[in-house]
Amino acid sequence: MSSLTETAEKIKNMEIRGAGRIARAAALALKEEALSVPAKDIGEFNAKMREAFRTLYTTRPTAVSLPNALRIVMRYKADNVEDARRQIAANADAFIAGSEHAVQQIGEIGARRLRDGDTIMTHCNSSAAAAILTAAFRQGKRINVIATETRPRMQGLITVDVLAKAGVPTTLILDSAVRYFMKKVDTVVVGADAITVNGNLINKIGTSQLALAAHEARVPFMVAAETYKFSPRTLLGELVEIEERDPAEVLPPEKRKQWPGLTVRNPAFDITPHQYIDLICTEIGAIPPEMAFWVITEKLGWEIEEPGDEAARGI
Ligand code: RI2
């Protein structure tokens, strides 16, 4: 198996997961492909890179960081293979370094919003959200975190592990206990898989329930999202596709056999309307969700294209 197909497989089966990590892994895989793929001329090279782009693009549909990263890395213009290889490698390196730096910056910017003694609820496992929590704790704020389990993949346990290693006092709860604990919460902090042009958030299934419970209890709801998680294609009114994963993640096939007519559904993400979001913490500052349009048009400023268009045009 080539390193590109291996990365694609790992993204699909969630060995590599988390919107930011998926983007960095895909950028690295494209770079390695560009540096190693045999090609006798630029035409053959472009065709092979287009194929690589598609293999990675189709691994998981929801996290917009993936297509955004792929497009950034594939922005090259070369008339010979060596030059193309160099440009792709440089693009990938710059994206990966910028992405890691963005997570750190979000940590610093978001931590300013948390106060000494705060209890913060989080959901799933988000590196950007965890960066905020650990940065606040490092600054000496005595925070407590409530982390949800996040069925069915239990990413909450990754969050628990990250916070335990950083020394942050943490309580693990069932996903269904969110509303029960919300009255004890000062702020909710979650990550993002995608943010639409009108500021809606697509994140791990259950996020919208946290938002609803927070809204009811008048608890501020903060999102941690690098700017490459904003979706340019939603400018055209396109909806972000919600990934529906294998029902076996919810109910093992051997148990399911008992009820042959049973339907099991497993959507991996849900949509939180912008009305329930107080702040989106990005590497360029903390913004209200209504500024998503500005981030997409001014900061990202990308052409909206079909996947692979860049390569199809031979650049
Ligand atoms: P970071 C994850 O999705 C979660 O929904 C998380 O909130 C989001 O990606 C962002 O994660 P999954 O890959 O990029 O677990 O902040 O399905 O790490």
Short mmCIF file of C-alpha atoms and ligand atoms in Angstrom, two decimals:
data_model
loop_
_atom_site.label_atom_id
_atom_site.label_comp_id
_atom_site.label_asym_id
_atom_site.label_seq_id
_atom_site.Cartn_x
_atom_site.Cartn_y
_atom_site.Cartn_z
CA MET A 1 0.00 0.00 0.00
CA SER A 2 1.41 3.43 -0.90
CA SER A 3 1.71 5.99 1.86
CA LEU A 4 -1.10 7.98 0.20
CA THR A 5 -3.57 5.05 0.21
CA GLU A 6 -2.48 4.24 3.75
CA THR A 7 -3.26 7.79 4.91
CA ALA A 8 -6.59 7.73 3.04
CA GLU A 9 -7.48 4.43 4.73
CA LYS A 10 -6.53 5.77 8.17
CA ILE A 11 -8.69 8.88 7.65
CA LYS A 12 -11.64 6.70 6.58
CA ASN A 13 -11.39 4.34 9.54
CA MET A 14 -10.70 7.29 11.88
CA GLU A 15 -7.27 6.12 12.98
CA ILE A 16 -6.43 9.67 11.91
CA ARG A 17 -9.29 11.90 13.07
CA GLY A 18 -10.10 15.43 14.16
CA ALA A 19 -10.68 18.02 11.45
CA GLY A 20 -7.27 19.69 11.87
CA ARG A 21 -5.29 16.45 12.02
CA ILE A 22 -7.08 15.09 8.94
CA ALA A 23 -6.11 18.25 7.04
CA ARG A 24 -2.45 18.07 8.10
CA ALA A 25 -2.22 14.33 7.33
CA ALA A 26 -3.75 14.88 3.88
CA ALA A 27 -1.33 17.75 3.15
CA LEU A 28 1.61 15.56 4.16
CA ALA A 29 0.33 12.65 2.04
CA LEU A 30 0.06 14.93 -1.02
CA LYS A 31 3.58 16.21 -0.43
CA GLU A 32 5.00 12.67 -0.14
CA GLU A 33 3.12 11.65 -3.27
CA ALA A 34 4.42 14.66 -5.16
CA LEU A 35 7.99 13.91 -4.13
CA SER A 36 7.88 10.21 -4.95
CA VAL A 37 5.44 9.63 -7.81
CA PRO A 38 7.23 8.64 -11.03
CA ALA A 39 6.27 10.85 -13.98
CA LYS A 40 7.92 11.27 -17.37
CA ASP A 41 6.43 14.70 -17.98
CA ILE A 42 4.32 17.39 -16.34
CA GLY A 43 1.12 16.06 -17.97
CA GLU A 44 1.54 12.65 -16.37
CA PHE A 45 2.50 14.27 -13.07
CA ASN A 46 -0.61 16.47 -13.05
CA ALA A 47 -2.85 13.47 -13.81
CA LYS A 48 -1.34 11.47 -10.97
CA MET A 49 -1.65 14.35 -8.52
CA ARG A 50 -5.27 14.83 -9.56
CA GLU A 51 -5.88 11.18 -8.75
CA ALA A 52 -4.15 11.61 -5.37
CA PHE A 53 -6.31 14.67 -4.66
CA ARG A 54 -9.48 12.67 -5.35
CA THR A 55 -8.40 9.69 -3.24
CA LEU A 56 -7.92 11.94 -0.21
CA TYR A 57 -10.91 14.19 -0.97
CA THR A 58 -13.38 11.30 -0.87
CA THR A 59 -12.25 9.82 2.46
CA ARG A 60 -14.63 11.76 4.74
CA PRO A 61 -17.20 14.24 3.52
CA THR A 62 -17.88 16.69 6.35
CA ALA A 63 -14.72 18.33 7.72
CA VAL A 64 -14.11 21.18 5.27
CA SER A 65 -10.54 21.50 6.51
CA LEU A 66 -9.76 18.51 4.27
CA PRO A 67 -10.75 19.99 0.87
CA ASN A 68 -9.43 23.40 1.94
CA ALA A 69 -6.02 21.89 2.79
CA LEU A 70 -5.94 19.87 -0.43
CA ARG A 71 -6.71 22.98 -2.50
CA ILE A 72 -4.00 25.00 -0.76
CA VAL A 73 -1.39 22.30 -1.36
CA MET A 74 -2.45 21.83 -4.99
CA ARG A 75 -2.08 25.50 -5.87
CA TYR A 76 0.93 25.13 -8.12
CA LYS A 77 1.86 26.40 -11.51
CA ALA A 78 4.79 24.66 -13.15
CA ASP A 79 5.89 23.54 -16.58
CA ASN A 80 8.26 20.87 -15.36
CA VAL A 81 7.94 18.03 -12.85
CA GLU A 82 10.78 19.10 -10.56
CA ASP A 83 9.35 22.57 -10.12
CA ALA A 84 5.88 21.15 -9.48
CA ARG A 85 7.24 18.75 -6.85
CA ARG A 86 9.03 21.64 -5.10
CA GLN A 87 5.96 23.89 -5.08
CA ILE A 88 3.64 21.21 -3.71
CA ALA A 89 6.12 20.28 -0.98
CA ALA A 90 6.53 23.95 0.01
CA ASN A 91 2.73 24.47 0.05
CA ALA A 92 2.24 21.42 2.27
CA ASP A 93 4.99 22.46 4.70
CA ALA A 94 3.55 25.96 4.97
CA PHE A 95 0.02 24.64 5.53
CA ILE A 96 1.09 22.18 8.24
CA ALA A 97 3.21 24.74 10.12
CA GLY A 98 0.48 27.38 9.80
CA SER A 99 -2.16 24.95 11.03
CA GLU A 100 -0.16 23.95 14.11
CA HIS A 101 0.52 27.60 14.87
CA ALA A 102 -3.18 28.44 14.44
CA VAL A 103 -4.17 25.88 17.07
CA GLN A 104 -1.66 27.43 19.52
CA GLN A 105 -2.93 30.93 18.81
CA ILE A 106 -6.53 29.84 19.31
CA GLY A 107 -5.43 28.43 22.66
CA GLU A 108 -4.01 31.80 23.74
CA ILE A 109 -6.89 33.88 22.37
CA GLY A 110 -9.62 31.59 23.74
CA ALA A 111 -8.01 31.23 27.17
CA ARG A 112 -8.47 34.99 27.71
CA ARG A 113 -12.22 34.38 27.71
CA LEU A 114 -12.06 31.91 30.59
CA ARG A 115 -11.92 33.01 34.22
CA ASP A 116 -10.32 31.60 37.32
CA GLY A 117 -12.70 29.04 38.84
CA ASP A 118 -14.74 28.46 35.65
CA THR A 119 -16.35 25.13 34.85
CA ILE A 120 -16.21 24.43 31.13
CA MET A 121 -18.14 21.78 29.26
CA THR A 122 -16.68 20.29 26.08
CA HIS A 123 -17.78 17.61 23.63
CA CYS A 124 -15.88 15.02 21.61
CA ASN A 125 -12.18 15.71 21.13
CA SER A 126 -11.03 18.89 19.51
CA SER A 127 -7.36 19.93 19.53
CA ALA A 128 -8.39 23.56 19.15
CA ALA A 129 -10.83 23.40 22.08
CA ALA A 130 -8.28 21.46 24.17
CA ALA A 131 -5.66 24.13 23.36
CA ILE A 132 -7.93 26.75 24.97
CA LEU A 133 -8.50 24.64 28.07
CA THR A 134 -4.85 23.74 28.60
CA ALA A 135 -3.68 27.31 27.90
CA ALA A 136 -6.09 28.70 30.51
CA PHE A 137 -4.88 26.14 33.02
CA ARG A 138 -1.21 26.92 32.26
CA GLN A 139 -1.99 30.60 32.91
CA GLY A 140 -2.92 29.56 36.46
CA LYS A 141 -6.71 29.66 36.06
CA ARG A 142 -8.21 26.94 38.24
CA ILE A 143 -10.69 25.61 35.74
CA ASN A 144 -12.71 22.39 35.88
CA VAL A 145 -13.75 20.61 32.72
CA ILE A 146 -16.82 18.47 32.11
CA ALA A 147 -16.19 16.18 29.13
CA THR A 148 -18.85 14.11 27.40
CA GLU A 149 -18.14 10.51 26.45
CA THR A 150 -19.17 11.10 22.82
CA ARG A 151 -20.76 7.86 21.71
CA PRO A 152 -20.23 5.84 19.61
CA ARG A 153 -16.46 6.39 19.09
CA MET A 154 -15.81 7.67 22.61
CA GLN A 155 -13.51 10.54 21.58
CA GLY A 156 -14.32 12.03 25.00
CA LEU A 157 -11.76 9.62 26.41
CA ILE A 158 -9.07 11.21 24.23
CA THR A 159 -10.05 14.59 25.71
CA VAL A 160 -9.90 13.11 29.21
CA ASP A 161 -6.44 11.77 28.47
CA VAL A 162 -5.14 15.07 27.05
CA LEU A 163 -6.52 17.02 30.02
CA ALA A 164 -5.23 14.48 32.57
CA LYS A 165 -1.72 14.77 31.08
CA ALA A 166 -1.97 18.57 31.39
CA GLY A 167 -3.20 18.25 34.99
CA VAL A 168 -6.64 19.82 34.33
CA PRO A 169 -9.32 18.53 36.77
CA THR A 170 -11.91 16.79 34.61
CA THR A 171 -15.26 15.05 35.06
CA LEU A 172 -16.48 12.54 32.48
CA ILE A 173 -20.24 12.39 31.84
CA LEU A 174 -22.67 10.54 29.61
CA ASP A 175 -23.78 12.40 26.48
CA SER A 176 -27.32 12.25 27.82
CA ALA A 177 -26.26 14.04 31.04
CA VAL A 178 -25.44 17.33 29.29
CA ARG A 179 -28.57 19.20 30.36
CA TYR A 180 -28.39 17.78 33.88
CA PHE A 181 -24.97 19.38 34.39
CA MET A 182 -25.46 22.57 32.36
CA LYS A 183 -26.49 24.69 35.36
CA LYS A 184 -23.02 24.14 36.85
CA VAL A 185 -21.28 25.28 33.64
CA ASP A 186 -19.81 28.78 33.00
CA THR A 187 -18.86 28.31 29.33
CA VAL A 188 -19.15 25.62 26.69
CA VAL A 189 -16.12 25.21 24.40
CA VAL A 190 -16.28 22.92 21.36
CA GLY A 191 -14.35 22.43 18.12
CA ALA A 192 -15.56 22.61 14.52
CA ASP A 193 -15.58 20.42 11.46
CA ALA A 194 -17.04 23.15 9.29
CA ILE A 195 -18.50 26.64 9.59
CA THR A 196 -20.92 27.88 6.97
CA VAL A 197 -21.09 31.36 5.45
CA ASN A 198 -23.92 32.32 7.82
CA GLY A 199 -21.99 31.17 10.90
CA ASN A 200 -23.66 27.82 11.50
CA LEU A 201 -21.45 25.20 13.05
CA ILE A 202 -21.08 21.60 11.89
CA ASN A 203 -19.48 19.54 14.63
CA LYS A 204 -19.69 16.13 16.30
CA ILE A 205 -23.20 14.75 16.69
CA GLY A 206 -24.66 16.03 19.93
CA THR A 207 -23.05 19.48 19.72
CA SER A 208 -26.39 21.12 18.92
CA GLN A 209 -27.85 19.57 22.08
CA LEU A 210 -25.10 21.20 24.13
CA ALA A 211 -25.88 24.48 22.40
CA LEU A 212 -29.58 24.20 23.08
CA ALA A 213 -29.04 23.36 26.74
CA ALA A 214 -26.49 26.18 27.06
CA HIS A 215 -28.92 28.63 25.46
CA GLU A 216 -31.67 27.60 27.85
CA ALA A 217 -29.35 28.01 30.86
CA ARG A 218 -27.85 31.27 29.48
CA VAL A 219 -24.37 29.74 29.35
CA PRO A 220 -21.99 31.24 26.73
CA PHE A 221 -21.18 28.90 23.84
CA MET A 222 -17.73 29.26 22.27
CA VAL A 223 -16.38 27.50 19.19
CA ALA A 224 -12.67 26.94 18.52
CA ALA A 225 -12.01 26.89 14.78
CA GLU A 226 -9.06 27.61 12.54
CA THR A 227 -10.03 29.78 9.54
CA TYR A 228 -9.51 26.85 7.12
CA LYS A 229 -12.58 25.24 8.71
CA PHE A 230 -14.83 27.88 7.14
CA SER A 231 -16.54 26.57 4.04
CA PRO A 232 -16.20 28.70 0.87
CA ARG A 233 -18.67 26.56 -1.06
CA THR A 234 -21.50 27.49 1.33
CA LEU A 235 -21.30 30.97 -0.23
CA LEU A 236 -23.16 29.39 -3.15
CA GLY A 237 -25.81 28.02 -0.83
CA GLU A 238 -24.31 24.56 -0.91
CA LEU A 239 -24.99 22.47 2.18
CA VAL A 240 -22.23 20.70 4.07
CA GLU A 241 -22.72 16.96 3.72
CA ILE A 242 -23.27 15.18 7.02
CA GLU A 243 -21.36 11.92 7.15
CA GLU A 244 -23.43 8.89 8.10
CA ARG A 245 -21.16 6.15 9.40
CA ASP A 246 -21.51 2.38 9.70
CA PRO A 247 -24.40 1.39 12.03
CA ALA A 248 -22.05 -1.26 13.46
CA GLU A 249 -20.40 1.58 15.42
CA VAL A 250 -23.70 1.97 17.31
CA LEU A 251 -24.82 -1.64 17.59
CA PRO A 252 -22.51 -4.59 16.86
CA PRO A 253 -23.83 -6.81 14.01
CA GLU A 254 -24.07 -9.89 16.28
CA LYS A 255 -26.52 -8.03 18.55
CA ARG A 256 -28.40 -6.45 15.69
CA LYS A 257 -29.12 -9.91 14.24
CA GLN A 258 -31.75 -10.41 16.99
CA TRP A 259 -33.99 -7.73 15.41
CA PRO A 260 -33.88 -8.24 11.64
CA GLY A 261 -36.25 -5.31 10.95
CA LEU A 262 -34.38 -2.80 13.09
CA THR A 263 -32.97 0.34 11.47
CA VAL A 264 -29.88 1.86 13.09
CA ARG A 265 -28.75 5.36 12.07
CA ASN A 266 -25.33 6.83 12.79
CA PRO A 267 -24.90 10.45 11.63
CA ALA A 268 -21.48 11.64 12.78
CA PHE A 269 -22.21 15.40 12.87
CA ASP A 270 -25.01 17.86 13.44
CA ILE A 271 -25.65 21.52 12.75
CA THR A 272 -25.76 24.19 15.43
CA PRO A 273 -27.53 27.35 14.21
CA HIS A 274 -25.49 30.54 14.60
CA GLN A 275 -28.14 32.00 16.97
CA TYR A 276 -26.82 29.61 19.64
CA ILE A 277 -23.17 30.58 19.18
CA ASP A 278 -21.68 33.52 21.09
CA LEU A 279 -18.14 33.48 19.76
CA ILE A 280 -15.91 31.71 17.27
CA CYS A 281 -12.34 31.72 18.38
CA THR A 282 -10.01 31.70 15.35
CA GLU A 283 -6.28 32.33 14.96
CA ILE A 284 -7.07 35.84 13.71
CA GLY A 285 -9.19 36.70 16.72
CA ALA A 286 -12.45 35.91 18.48
CA ILE A 287 -15.35 36.80 16.20
CA PRO A 288 -19.15 36.58 16.29
CA PRO A 289 -20.57 33.88 13.96
CA GLU A 290 -22.01 36.62 11.73
CA MET A 291 -18.44 37.39 10.62
CA ALA A 292 -18.11 34.02 8.87
CA PHE A 293 -18.92 35.72 5.55
CA TRP A 294 -15.99 38.09 6.07
CA VAL A 295 -13.60 35.25 6.95
CA ILE A 296 -14.56 33.38 3.79
CA THR A 297 -14.50 36.31 1.39
CA GLU A 298 -11.67 38.43 2.85
CA LYS A 299 -9.38 36.05 4.72
CA LEU A 300 -9.68 32.92 2.62
CA GLY A 301 -10.55 34.67 -0.62
CA TRP A 302 -10.55 31.45 -2.58
CA GLU A 303 -12.12 30.77 -5.89
CA ILE A 304 -14.93 28.30 -5.53
CA GLU A 305 -14.13 25.34 -7.65
CA GLU A 306 -14.99 21.72 -8.14
CA PRO A 307 -12.58 19.32 -6.45
CA GLY A 308 -9.62 18.72 -8.67
CA ASP A 309 -10.29 21.70 -10.93
CA GLU A 310 -6.89 23.14 -10.21
CA ALA A 311 -5.20 19.96 -11.34
CA ALA A 312 -7.67 19.55 -14.20
CA ARG A 313 -6.53 22.92 -15.54
CA GLY A 314 -3.02 21.56 -15.41
CA ILE A 315 -1.61 23.91 -12.81
P1 RI2 B 1 -9.97 19.60 15.89
C1 RI2 B 1 -13.84 15.96 15.22
O1 RI2 B 1 -14.46 15.08 14.31
C2 RI2 B 1 -14.83 16.51 16.24
O2 RI2 B 1 -16.10 16.78 15.70
C3 RI2 B 1 -14.08 17.76 16.64
O3 RI2 B 1 -14.89 18.70 17.32
C4 RI2 B 1 -13.62 18.27 15.29
O4 RI2 B 1 -13.24 17.09 14.58
C5 RI2 B 1 -12.51 19.29 15.30
O5 RI2 B 1 -11.34 18.75 15.85
P2 RI2 B 1 -14.05 13.51 14.20
O6 RI2 B 1 -12.87 13.45 13.25
O7 RI2 B 1 -9.59 19.91 14.48
O8 RI2 B 1 -13.75 12.96 15.55
O9 RI2 B 1 -10.22 20.82 16.71
O10 RI2 B 1 -15.26 12.86 13.57
O11 RI2 B 1 -8.98 18.65 16.55
#
